[in-house]
Amino acid sequence: MKKFALNIAAVLLALLFIFPLIWMFLTSLKPDGVNVYTLADWVKWSDLNTDNYVKVIRDSQILHWTWNSLVIGVLTTVISILLSSLAAFSFSKLPFRSRGIFYVLIVSGLLIPTEAILIPLYETALHLQLIDNIWAIVLPGLTNPIGILLLKQFMDGVPKDYIEAAQIDGSRSFRLWWSICVPLTRSAMVSVGIFFFILSWNNFLWPYLAITSEENMILSAGLPTFLSNNNMSLNLIMTASAIAAIPTILVFILLQRHIVQGVAMSGVKG
Amino acid sequence: MERSVIENKAATPLRRREPIHLLKELKAIFYLIPFLVPFTVFYLWPVIRGAWMSLHVWGIQGMQKYVALANYKKILENPDFYSYLWNSFYFVLLCAPTVLVLGLVLALIINQRIWVRTLIRSVFFLPYVLSVSVVSFIWLKLFDAKNGPVNAVLHALGMNADINWLTDHRFVWWAITIATDWWSVGFVMVLFLAGLQEIPTDHYEAAKIDGANAWQRFWSITLPGLSSVMKIQIFYQIINCLKLFGQVQIMTGGGPGDSTNTMIRYIYVTGFKKDMFGLAAAQSMIFCFIMLLIAVVQFKITDRKDG
């Protein structure tokens, strides 16, 4: 009996949680002008159609923004995983005296969030002529030390014997990294990478400031321009949101296990 | 396999005594350089630069004049600063406890053998992968005063109240909190789940034999078992809430009046809307100082061995 109540509660809670998303998708499929707020209209399945999608894609740059988000996300993720892995390798497998200092320096990067250094970051990007350039988003995205912390843990798990054996065979340290440590920490790299990709994809404030032309905008920052456009109806706004949501939802469904693992790793470490 | 890898880390302390060997040092540092370059240019330099800018009158076109601590004086004498700072902390008070408690409850539910457990876990986690713009758009419309589903549900439940969720200062923070909780609770849930799975089951069995009821088992086994995740998450959520910007920018624009203007939005408006970079940099410095204080308190608390 108690078990049954718990099950019911879980299902009800889950329905409550998914409701906003279902509402968004249903609204995006309703014709313009239909009152989607009354229950009777809401469940009228016959009038569902994809006209709004055609309209939003035709009248806005949303697909172009999606492409930009994708390019920036992939660049940021791949580069930052490689940089983090190299640094983690150095901390974990190349014993050196000053590593304590460097480690503290890098970890201190967790203390102050980007949001709090917006002004000087903007000024720096301005000087480097990066404003309104996709590199203005990619490059600052590479400074997250979390990847180093996590990958170092996993590198520490690579047995010393492997390294020593390879050294005796005359391997140089770059090969130790690429041929031993990278393959052995691959699953961790994938989890951290997906986590980085989602962070980049959903990054809002900095792209909102650093990109000024509609053409270079990324999806998360471009979306609010729909609101300033007053004649946008509710249906179209929900359509735009749905278009922005679909790629991450798909990524989530396909790579769920890795995402959840990546989150669990990153959060427990803080 | 990965679990054992995690446990190994304690075995390798970071500091070890080794003789200084210059070539070895340089080689190791060489591997750090690819990370250190963007880190220095886009993180360390802006932190230092920000401190310098805060001592000047500065506009988008560059430095105008050195004014020493005048910016700081101006900020601390301005009552707006305190009200925005209070707004930021008010959101921490609303959002951090609710998201932690809700995350814990969801984790406890998912940790039981319930129907379609993986699917339900995914449903709770799903909003976390959406961007703040999508989340804000959805809730902006759900909370719509005239036609929003939230008010429609309240009507259906017999409440005859047309609540202006986003324009009434009594409700607006709750609206933002609900949207934020919905967005981020899955993240907290996953961490608590990971923590719950670390607690050995024989502790529960032993407690059952000793006659402890569910409530007692929760207080004396589950909560202490989660304490390390909890401590990290409390501070993480505090910092996260202090960074509030996207939701208010999109859902309320800081209104009604100034009631949802937060520190980050204050810095944004001062710097980018009013073109006062120096003043905004000084606001950032004060804000960074507050966050650093919180981080120091965190380290003090989480470092204690007995905790």
PDB file of C-alpha atoms in Angstrom, chain B residues 28-262:
ATOM      1  CA  ALA B  28      55.845  19.381 -17.145  1.00  0.00           C
ATOM      2  CA  ILE B  29      54.960  23.074 -17.397  1.00  0.00           C
ATOM      3  CA  PHE B  30      55.057  22.768 -21.178  1.00  0.00           C
ATOM      4  CA  TYR B  31      51.989  20.531 -20.953  1.00  0.00           C
ATOM      5  CA  LEU B  32      50.158  23.151 -18.922  1.00  0.00           C
ATOM      6  CA  ILE B  33      50.819  25.977 -21.338  1.00  0.00           C
ATOM      7  CA  PRO B  34      47.984  25.243 -23.794  1.00  0.00           C
ATOM      8  CA  PHE B  35      45.547  25.641 -20.915  1.00  0.00           C
ATOM      9  CA  LEU B  36      47.394  28.461 -19.202  1.00  0.00           C
ATOM     10  CA  VAL B  37      47.348  30.744 -22.253  1.00  0.00           C
ATOM     11  CA  PRO B  38      43.552  31.157 -22.572  1.00  0.00           C
ATOM     12  CA  PHE B  39      43.266  30.928 -18.781  1.00  0.00           C
ATOM     13  CA  THR B  40      45.633  33.855 -18.330  1.00  0.00           C
ATOM     14  CA  VAL B  41      44.231  36.001 -21.133  1.00  0.00           C
ATOM     15  CA  PHE B  42      40.533  35.410 -20.491  1.00  0.00           C
ATOM     16  CA  TYR B  43      40.466  34.828 -16.756  1.00  0.00           C
ATOM     17  CA  LEU B  44      43.482  35.982 -14.746  1.00  0.00           C
ATOM     18  CA  TRP B  45      44.098  39.114 -16.783  1.00  0.00           C
ATOM     19  CA  PRO B  46      40.444  40.264 -16.628  1.00  0.00           C
ATOM     20  CA  VAL B  47      40.462  39.764 -12.847  1.00  0.00           C
ATOM     21  CA  ILE B  48      43.543  42.005 -12.505  1.00  0.00           C
ATOM     22  CA  ARG B  49      42.383  44.394 -15.193  1.00  0.00           C
ATOM     23  CA  GLY B  50      39.031  44.708 -13.443  1.00  0.00           C
ATOM     24  CA  ALA B  51      40.739  45.803 -10.247  1.00  0.00           C
ATOM     25  CA  TRP B  52      42.649  48.457 -12.206  1.00  0.00           C
ATOM     26  CA  MET B  53      39.559  49.634 -14.103  1.00  0.00           C
ATOM     27  CA  SER B  54      37.631  50.005 -10.886  1.00  0.00           C
ATOM     28  CA  LEU B  55      39.980  52.829  -9.880  1.00  0.00           C
ATOM     29  CA  HIS B  56      39.152  54.880 -12.954  1.00  0.00           C
ATOM     30  CA  VAL B  57      36.426  56.688 -14.740  1.00  0.00           C
ATOM     31  CA  TRP B  58      36.205  54.466 -17.782  1.00  0.00           C
ATOM     32  CA  GLY B  59      33.912  54.328 -20.777  1.00  0.00           C
ATOM     33  CA  ILE B  60      33.601  52.100 -23.774  1.00  0.00           C
ATOM     34  CA  GLN B  61      36.218  54.246 -25.528  1.00  0.00           C
ATOM     35  CA  GLY B  62      38.752  53.720 -22.765  1.00  0.00           C
ATOM     36  CA  MET B  63      40.242  55.204 -19.639  1.00  0.00           C
ATOM     37  CA  GLN B  64      39.356  58.772 -18.828  1.00  0.00           C
ATOM     38  CA  LYS B  65      40.872  59.527 -15.468  1.00  0.00           C
ATOM     39  CA  TYR B  66      42.257  57.979 -12.323  1.00  0.00           C
ATOM     40  CA  VAL B  67      39.923  58.530  -9.396  1.00  0.00           C
ATOM     41  CA  ALA B  68      41.377  56.167  -6.756  1.00  0.00           C
ATOM     42  CA  LEU B  69      38.591  54.779  -4.597  1.00  0.00           C
ATOM     43  CA  ALA B  70      35.929  57.280  -5.661  1.00  0.00           C
ATOM     44  CA  ASN B  71      33.947  54.603  -7.543  1.00  0.00           C
ATOM     45  CA  TYR B  72      33.761  52.441  -4.430  1.00  0.00           C
ATOM     46  CA  LYS B  73      32.684  55.397  -2.326  1.00  0.00           C
ATOM     47  CA  LYS B  74      29.972  56.224  -4.840  1.00  0.00           C
ATOM     48  CA  ILE B  75      28.667  52.653  -4.832  1.00  0.00           C
ATOM     49  CA  LEU B  76      28.655  52.244  -1.064  1.00  0.00           C
ATOM     50  CA  GLU B  77      26.831  55.554  -0.640  1.00  0.00           C
ATOM     51  CA  ASN B  78      24.168  54.598  -3.141  1.00  0.00           C
ATOM     52  CA  PRO B  79      21.099  52.954  -1.574  1.00  0.00           C
ATOM     53  CA  ASP B  80      20.392  51.173  -4.891  1.00  0.00           C
ATOM     54  CA  PHE B  81      23.462  49.028  -4.347  1.00  0.00           C
ATOM     55  CA  TYR B  82      22.117  47.674  -1.079  1.00  0.00           C
ATOM     56  CA  SER B  83      18.708  46.948  -2.509  1.00  0.00           C
ATOM     57  CA  TYR B  84      20.174  45.057  -5.493  1.00  0.00           C
ATOM     58  CA  LEU B  85      22.529  43.187  -3.205  1.00  0.00           C
ATOM     59  CA  TRP B  86      19.563  42.319  -1.014  1.00  0.00           C
ATOM     60  CA  ASN B  87      17.623  41.138  -4.077  1.00  0.00           C
ATOM     61  CA  SER B  88      20.447  38.780  -4.970  1.00  0.00           C
ATOM     62  CA  PHE B  89      20.577  37.366  -1.467  1.00  0.00           C
ATOM     63  CA  TYR B  90      16.798  37.214  -1.224  1.00  0.00           C
ATOM     64  CA  PHE B  91      16.844  34.931  -4.247  1.00  0.00           C
ATOM     65  CA  VAL B  92      19.498  32.795  -2.531  1.00  0.00           C
ATOM     66  CA  LEU B  93      17.195  32.491   0.494  1.00  0.00           C
ATOM     67  CA  LEU B  94      14.274  31.398  -1.679  1.00  0.00           C
ATOM     68  CA  CYS B  95      15.954  29.271  -4.288  1.00  0.00           C
ATOM     69  CA  ALA B  96      18.873  27.473  -2.609  1.00  0.00           C
ATOM     70  CA  PRO B  97      16.854  25.771   0.175  1.00  0.00           C
ATOM     71  CA  THR B  98      13.946  24.847  -2.089  1.00  0.00           C
ATOM     72  CA  VAL B  99      16.128  23.360  -4.796  1.00  0.00           C
ATOM     73  CA  LEU B 100      18.150  21.372  -2.243  1.00  0.00           C
ATOM     74  CA  VAL B 101      15.115  20.004  -0.406  1.00  0.00           C
ATOM     75  CA  LEU B 102      13.272  19.197  -3.625  1.00  0.00           C
ATOM     76  CA  GLY B 103      16.414  17.605  -5.083  1.00  0.00           C
ATOM     77  CA  LEU B 104      16.795  15.455  -1.972  1.00  0.00           C
ATOM     78  CA  VAL B 105      13.135  14.403  -2.062  1.00  0.00           C
ATOM     79  CA  LEU B 106      13.356  13.459  -5.738  1.00  0.00           C
ATOM     80  CA  ALA B 107      16.580  11.527  -5.133  1.00  0.00           C
ATOM     81  CA  LEU B 108      14.982   9.612  -2.258  1.00  0.00           C
ATOM     82  CA  ILE B 109      11.988   8.738  -4.433  1.00  0.00           C
ATOM     83  CA  ILE B 110      14.105   7.666  -7.411  1.00  0.00           C
ATOM     84  CA  ASN B 111      16.336   5.610  -5.134  1.00  0.00           C
ATOM     85  CA  GLN B 112      13.332   3.388  -4.288  1.00  0.00           C
ATOM     86  CA  ARG B 113      12.209   0.566  -6.512  1.00  0.00           C
ATOM     87  CA  ILE B 114       9.470   2.448  -8.339  1.00  0.00           C
ATOM     88  CA  TRP B 115       7.765   1.982 -11.705  1.00  0.00           C
ATOM     89  CA  VAL B 116       9.735   3.052 -14.798  1.00  0.00           C
ATOM     90  CA  ARG B 117      12.420   4.458 -12.589  1.00  0.00           C
ATOM     91  CA  THR B 118      14.926   5.422 -15.306  1.00  0.00           C
ATOM     92  CA  LEU B 119      12.252   7.210 -17.296  1.00  0.00           C
ATOM     93  CA  ILE B 120      11.061   9.177 -14.279  1.00  0.00           C
ATOM     94  CA  ARG B 121      14.625  10.091 -13.377  1.00  0.00           C
ATOM     95  CA  SER B 122      15.123  11.365 -16.928  1.00  0.00           C
ATOM     96  CA  VAL B 123      11.972  13.456 -16.718  1.00  0.00           C
ATOM     97  CA  PHE B 124      13.220  15.180 -13.570  1.00  0.00           C
ATOM     98  CA  PHE B 125      16.630  15.757 -15.090  1.00  0.00           C
ATOM     99  CA  LEU B 126      15.532  16.839 -18.552  1.00  0.00           C
ATOM    100  CA  PRO B 127      14.913  20.576 -17.899  1.00  0.00           C
ATOM    101  CA  TYR B 128      18.564  20.944 -16.850  1.00  0.00           C
ATOM    102  CA  VAL B 129      19.749  20.536 -20.448  1.00  0.00           C
ATOM    103  CA  LEU B 130      17.632  23.467 -21.666  1.00  0.00           C
ATOM    104  CA  SER B 131      19.067  26.921 -22.044  1.00  0.00           C
ATOM    105  CA  VAL B 132      17.978  29.734 -19.771  1.00  0.00           C
ATOM    106  CA  SER B 133      16.208  31.435 -22.680  1.00  0.00           C
ATOM    107  CA  VAL B 134      14.016  28.416 -23.343  1.00  0.00           C
ATOM    108  CA  VAL B 135      13.249  27.974 -19.647  1.00  0.00           C
ATOM    109  CA  SER B 136      12.407  31.651 -19.265  1.00  0.00           C
ATOM    110  CA  PHE B 137      10.188  31.696 -22.361  1.00  0.00           C
ATOM    111  CA  ILE B 138       8.195  28.695 -21.197  1.00  0.00           C
ATOM    112  CA  TRP B 139       7.620  30.061 -17.713  1.00  0.00           C
ATOM    113  CA  LEU B 140       6.966  33.569 -18.958  1.00  0.00           C
ATOM    114  CA  LYS B 141       3.988  32.149 -20.819  1.00  0.00           C
ATOM    115  CA  LEU B 142       2.946  29.640 -18.160  1.00  0.00           C
ATOM    116  CA  PHE B 143       2.733  32.490 -15.647  1.00  0.00           C
ATOM    117  CA  ASP B 144       0.858  34.776 -18.016  1.00  0.00           C
ATOM    118  CA  ALA B 145      -1.687  36.606 -15.844  1.00  0.00           C
ATOM    119  CA  LYS B 146      -4.652  36.592 -18.206  1.00  0.00           C
ATOM    120  CA  ASN B 147      -4.374  33.289 -20.017  1.00  0.00           C
ATOM    121  CA  GLY B 148      -1.502  31.415 -18.378  1.00  0.00           C
ATOM    122  CA  PRO B 149      -2.005  27.759 -17.506  1.00  0.00           C
ATOM    123  CA  VAL B 150      -0.833  28.383 -13.942  1.00  0.00           C
ATOM    124  CA  ASN B 151      -3.714  30.753 -13.251  1.00  0.00           C
ATOM    125  CA  ALA B 152      -6.049  28.500 -15.225  1.00  0.00           C
ATOM    126  CA  VAL B 153      -5.183  25.616 -12.907  1.00  0.00           C
ATOM    127  CA  LEU B 154      -5.720  27.834  -9.863  1.00  0.00           C
ATOM    128  CA  HIS B 155      -9.132  28.761 -11.238  1.00  0.00           C
ATOM    129  CA  ALA B 156      -9.976  25.140 -11.844  1.00  0.00           C
ATOM    130  CA  LEU B 157      -9.067  24.445  -8.218  1.00  0.00           C
ATOM    131  CA  GLY B 158     -11.630  27.039  -7.216  1.00  0.00           C
ATOM    132  CA  MET B 159      -9.308  29.919  -6.421  1.00  0.00           C
ATOM    133  CA  ASN B 160     -10.774  33.078  -7.820  1.00  0.00           C
ATOM    134  CA  ALA B 161      -7.518  34.944  -8.061  1.00  0.00           C
ATOM    135  CA  ASP B 162      -5.989  36.442 -11.163  1.00  0.00           C
ATOM    136  CA  ILE B 163      -2.444  36.531  -9.913  1.00  0.00           C
ATOM    137  CA  ASN B 164      -0.102  38.839 -11.753  1.00  0.00           C
ATOM    138  CA  TRP B 165       2.799  36.503 -11.229  1.00  0.00           C
ATOM    139  CA  LEU B 166       5.396  38.578 -13.034  1.00  0.00           C
ATOM    140  CA  THR B 167       4.213  42.101 -12.307  1.00  0.00           C
ATOM    141  CA  ASP B 168       3.220  41.864  -8.665  1.00  0.00           C
ATOM    142  CA  HIS B 169       6.188  42.234  -6.346  1.00  0.00           C
ATOM    143  CA  ARG B 170       4.651  39.793  -3.864  1.00  0.00           C
ATOM    144  CA  PHE B 171       4.721  36.918  -6.354  1.00  0.00           C
ATOM    145  CA  VAL B 172       7.425  37.696  -8.846  1.00  0.00           C
ATOM    146  CA  TRP B 173      10.279  36.141  -6.851  1.00  0.00           C
ATOM    147  CA  TRP B 174       8.267  32.979  -6.367  1.00  0.00           C
ATOM    148  CA  ALA B 175       7.654  32.770 -10.098  1.00  0.00           C
ATOM    149  CA  ILE B 176      11.367  33.079 -10.798  1.00  0.00           C
ATOM    150  CA  THR B 177      12.173  30.602  -8.052  1.00  0.00           C
ATOM    151  CA  ILE B 178       9.723  28.028  -9.419  1.00  0.00           C
ATOM    152  CA  ALA B 179      11.166  28.384 -12.913  1.00  0.00           C
ATOM    153  CA  THR B 180      14.721  28.076 -11.594  1.00  0.00           C
ATOM    154  CA  ASP B 181      13.903  25.109  -9.362  1.00  0.00           C
ATOM    155  CA  TRP B 182      12.261  23.321 -12.278  1.00  0.00           C
ATOM    156  CA  TRP B 183      15.302  24.040 -14.416  1.00  0.00           C
ATOM    157  CA  SER B 184      18.045  22.970 -11.999  1.00  0.00           C
ATOM    158  CA  VAL B 185      16.605  20.479  -9.533  1.00  0.00           C
ATOM    159  CA  GLY B 186      17.537  17.506 -11.732  1.00  0.00           C
ATOM    160  CA  PHE B 187      21.190  18.392 -11.337  1.00  0.00           C
ATOM    161  CA  VAL B 188      20.922  18.354  -7.546  1.00  0.00           C
ATOM    162  CA  MET B 189      18.917  15.133  -7.670  1.00  0.00           C
ATOM    163  CA  VAL B 190      21.624  13.331  -9.652  1.00  0.00           C
ATOM    164  CA  LEU B 191      24.270  14.346  -7.134  1.00  0.00           C
ATOM    165  CA  PHE B 192      22.205  13.214  -4.187  1.00  0.00           C
ATOM    166  CA  LEU B 193      21.489   9.954  -5.997  1.00  0.00           C
ATOM    167  CA  ALA B 194      25.210   9.375  -6.456  1.00  0.00           C
ATOM    168  CA  GLY B 195      25.652  10.122  -2.747  1.00  0.00           C
ATOM    169  CA  LEU B 196      22.833   7.775  -1.724  1.00  0.00           C
ATOM    170  CA  GLN B 197      24.375   4.928  -3.665  1.00  0.00           C
ATOM    171  CA  GLU B 198      27.604   5.331  -1.688  1.00  0.00           C
ATOM    172  CA  ILE B 199      25.857   4.621   1.610  1.00  0.00           C
ATOM    173  CA  PRO B 200      26.382   0.934   2.497  1.00  0.00           C
ATOM    174  CA  THR B 201      23.089  -0.960   2.679  1.00  0.00           C
ATOM    175  CA  ASP B 202      24.132  -2.956   5.742  1.00  0.00           C
ATOM    176  CA  HIS B 203      23.959   0.268   7.779  1.00  0.00           C
ATOM    177  CA  TYR B 204      20.234   0.341   7.063  1.00  0.00           C
ATOM    178  CA  GLU B 205      19.840  -3.340   7.840  1.00  0.00           C
ATOM    179  CA  ALA B 206      21.667  -2.961  11.141  1.00  0.00           C
ATOM    180  CA  ALA B 207      19.457   0.002  12.032  1.00  0.00           C
ATOM    181  CA  LYS B 208      16.337  -1.971  11.164  1.00  0.00           C
ATOM    182  CA  ILE B 209      17.413  -4.781  13.452  1.00  0.00           C
ATOM    183  CA  ASP B 210      17.966  -2.229  16.197  1.00  0.00           C
ATOM    184  CA  GLY B 211      14.371  -1.139  15.638  1.00  0.00           C
ATOM    185  CA  ALA B 212      14.926   2.271  14.092  1.00  0.00           C
ATOM    186  CA  ASN B 213      11.958   3.533  12.093  1.00  0.00           C
ATOM    187  CA  ALA B 214      12.184   5.065   8.625  1.00  0.00           C
ATOM    188  CA  TRP B 215      12.379   8.592   9.988  1.00  0.00           C
ATOM    189  CA  GLN B 216      15.193   7.701  12.396  1.00  0.00           C
ATOM    190  CA  ARG B 217      17.087   5.888   9.664  1.00  0.00           C
ATOM    191  CA  PHE B 218      16.781   8.980   7.472  1.00  0.00           C
ATOM    192  CA  TRP B 219      18.174  11.293  10.176  1.00  0.00           C
ATOM    193  CA  SER B 220      20.936   9.065  11.457  1.00  0.00           C
ATOM    194  CA  ILE B 221      22.124   7.293   8.292  1.00  0.00           C
ATOM    195  CA  THR B 222      20.924   8.969   5.104  1.00  0.00           C
ATOM    196  CA  LEU B 223      21.549  12.623   6.004  1.00  0.00           C
ATOM    197  CA  PRO B 224      25.013  12.090   7.514  1.00  0.00           C
ATOM    198  CA  GLY B 225      25.861   9.901   4.511  1.00  0.00           C
ATOM    199  CA  LEU B 226      25.037  12.789   2.215  1.00  0.00           C
ATOM    200  CA  SER B 227      26.808  15.437   4.244  1.00  0.00           C
ATOM    201  CA  SER B 228      29.787  15.901   1.955  1.00  0.00           C
ATOM    202  CA  VAL B 229      27.645  16.282  -1.175  1.00  0.00           C
ATOM    203  CA  MET B 230      25.312  18.504   0.820  1.00  0.00           C
ATOM    204  CA  LYS B 231      28.058  20.851   1.948  1.00  0.00           C
ATOM    205  CA  ILE B 232      29.438  21.291  -1.555  1.00  0.00           C
ATOM    206  CA  GLN B 233      25.959  21.754  -2.963  1.00  0.00           C
ATOM    207  CA  ILE B 234      24.898  24.350  -0.406  1.00  0.00           C
ATOM    208  CA  PHE B 235      27.747  26.581  -1.483  1.00  0.00           C
ATOM    209  CA  TYR B 236      27.438  25.750  -5.131  1.00  0.00           C
ATOM    210  CA  GLN B 237      23.760  26.687  -5.061  1.00  0.00           C
ATOM    211  CA  ILE B 238      24.460  29.909  -3.159  1.00  0.00           C
ATOM    212  CA  ILE B 239      26.969  30.992  -5.799  1.00  0.00           C
ATOM    213  CA  ASN B 240      24.668  29.853  -8.567  1.00  0.00           C
ATOM    214  CA  CYS B 241      21.750  31.852  -7.198  1.00  0.00           C
ATOM    215  CA  LEU B 242      23.931  34.928  -6.759  1.00  0.00           C
ATOM    216  CA  LYS B 243      24.702  34.730 -10.486  1.00  0.00           C
ATOM    217  CA  LEU B 244      21.018  35.127 -11.376  1.00  0.00           C
ATOM    218  CA  PHE B 245      20.667  37.087 -14.586  1.00  0.00           C
ATOM    219  CA  GLY B 246      19.037  35.352 -17.575  1.00  0.00           C
ATOM    220  CA  GLN B 247      15.732  34.547 -15.898  1.00  0.00           C
ATOM    221  CA  VAL B 248      15.128  38.102 -14.677  1.00  0.00           C
ATOM    222  CA  GLN B 249      16.449  39.679 -17.860  1.00  0.00           C
ATOM    223  CA  ILE B 250      13.963  37.702 -19.953  1.00  0.00           C
ATOM    224  CA  MET B 251      11.027  37.171 -17.600  1.00  0.00           C
ATOM    225  CA  THR B 252      10.764  40.496 -15.781  1.00  0.00           C
ATOM    226  CA  GLY B 253      13.423  42.864 -17.112  1.00  0.00           C
ATOM    227  CA  GLY B 254      14.258  43.589 -13.481  1.00  0.00           C
ATOM    228  CA  GLY B 255      10.708  44.685 -12.660  1.00  0.00           C
ATOM    229  CA  PRO B 256       8.183  45.352 -11.324  1.00  0.00           C
ATOM    230  CA  GLY B 257       9.943  48.583 -10.428  1.00  0.00           C
ATOM    231  CA  ASP B 258      13.377  47.443  -9.471  1.00  0.00           C
ATOM    232  CA  SER B 259      12.286  44.539  -7.351  1.00  0.00           C
ATOM    233  CA  THR B 260      14.000  41.765  -9.313  1.00  0.00           C
ATOM    234  CA  ASN B 261      17.098  43.672 -10.288  1.00  0.00           C
ATOM    235  CA  THR B 262      20.056  41.590  -9.137  1.00  0.00           C
TER     236      THR B 262
END
